[in-house]
XYZ file of C-alpha atoms in Angstrom:
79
model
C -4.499 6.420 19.410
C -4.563 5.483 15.941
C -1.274 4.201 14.362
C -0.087 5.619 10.996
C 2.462 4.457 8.260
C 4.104 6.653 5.879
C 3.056 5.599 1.969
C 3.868 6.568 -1.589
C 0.655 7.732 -3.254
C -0.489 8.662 -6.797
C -3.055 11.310 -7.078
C -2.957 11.942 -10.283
C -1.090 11.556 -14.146
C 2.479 12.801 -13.081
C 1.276 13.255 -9.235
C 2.958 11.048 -6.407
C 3.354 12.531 -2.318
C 4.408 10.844 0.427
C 2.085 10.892 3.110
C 1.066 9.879 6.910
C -2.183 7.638 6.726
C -3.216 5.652 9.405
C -2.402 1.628 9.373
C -5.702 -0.389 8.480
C -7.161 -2.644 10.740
C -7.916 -5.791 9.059
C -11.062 -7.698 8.476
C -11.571 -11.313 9.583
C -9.704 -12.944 7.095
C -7.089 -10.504 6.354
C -3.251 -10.244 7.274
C -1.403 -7.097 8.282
C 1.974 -7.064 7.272
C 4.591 -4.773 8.160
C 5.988 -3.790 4.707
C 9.775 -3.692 4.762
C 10.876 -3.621 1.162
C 8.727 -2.668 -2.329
C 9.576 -2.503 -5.582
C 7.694 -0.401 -8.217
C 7.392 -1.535 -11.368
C 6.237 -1.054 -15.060
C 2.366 -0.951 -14.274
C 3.338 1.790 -11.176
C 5.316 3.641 -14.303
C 2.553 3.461 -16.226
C -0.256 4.366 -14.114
C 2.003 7.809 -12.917
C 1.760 8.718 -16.420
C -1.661 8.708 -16.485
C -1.793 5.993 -19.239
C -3.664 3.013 -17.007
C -7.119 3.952 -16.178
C -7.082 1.067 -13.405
C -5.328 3.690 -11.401
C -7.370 5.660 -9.594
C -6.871 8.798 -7.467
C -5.646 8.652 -4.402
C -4.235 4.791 -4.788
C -1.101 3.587 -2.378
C 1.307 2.547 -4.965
C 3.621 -0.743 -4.778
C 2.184 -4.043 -5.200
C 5.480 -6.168 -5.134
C 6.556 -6.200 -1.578
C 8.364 -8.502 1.224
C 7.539 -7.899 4.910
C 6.796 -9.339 7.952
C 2.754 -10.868 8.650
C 1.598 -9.017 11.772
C -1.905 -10.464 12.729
C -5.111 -11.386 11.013
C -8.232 -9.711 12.103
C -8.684 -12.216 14.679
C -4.893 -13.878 16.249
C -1.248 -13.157 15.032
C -0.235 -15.266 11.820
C 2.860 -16.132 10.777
C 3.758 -15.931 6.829
């Protein structure tokens, strides 16, 4: 069964939903982390207003975070 995570995401100028997506596996390499706090900031304000075209539809917002490092796409890590 796959395992989902709620997230914040921009579809659009002025267009932000919640929504139930499923948690990414990652790649050899890369670290899951369980997110437990994120901040949004001016660049998050600015791409909902449709005014940074680096922002593109449908994009998870929140890029300033602190959680917990879950596992790499080959052992568990620690962070």
């Amino acid at each position: 069964m796959t395992q989902t995570m709620r997230a914040l995401v921009y579809e659009g100028p002025r267009l932000m939903n919640m929504r139930t997506i499923p948690v990414p596996e990652p790649a050899a390499g890369e670290v899951l982390v369980k997110i437990e706090r994120v901040g949004i900031c001016g660049s998050e304000l600015s791409g909902y207003l449709g005014h940074n075209s680096l922002r593109k539809p449908p994009l998870v917002m929140g890029h300033e975070f602190a959680g917990d490092g879950r596992r790499d796409g080959e052992r568990r890590v620690a962070l």
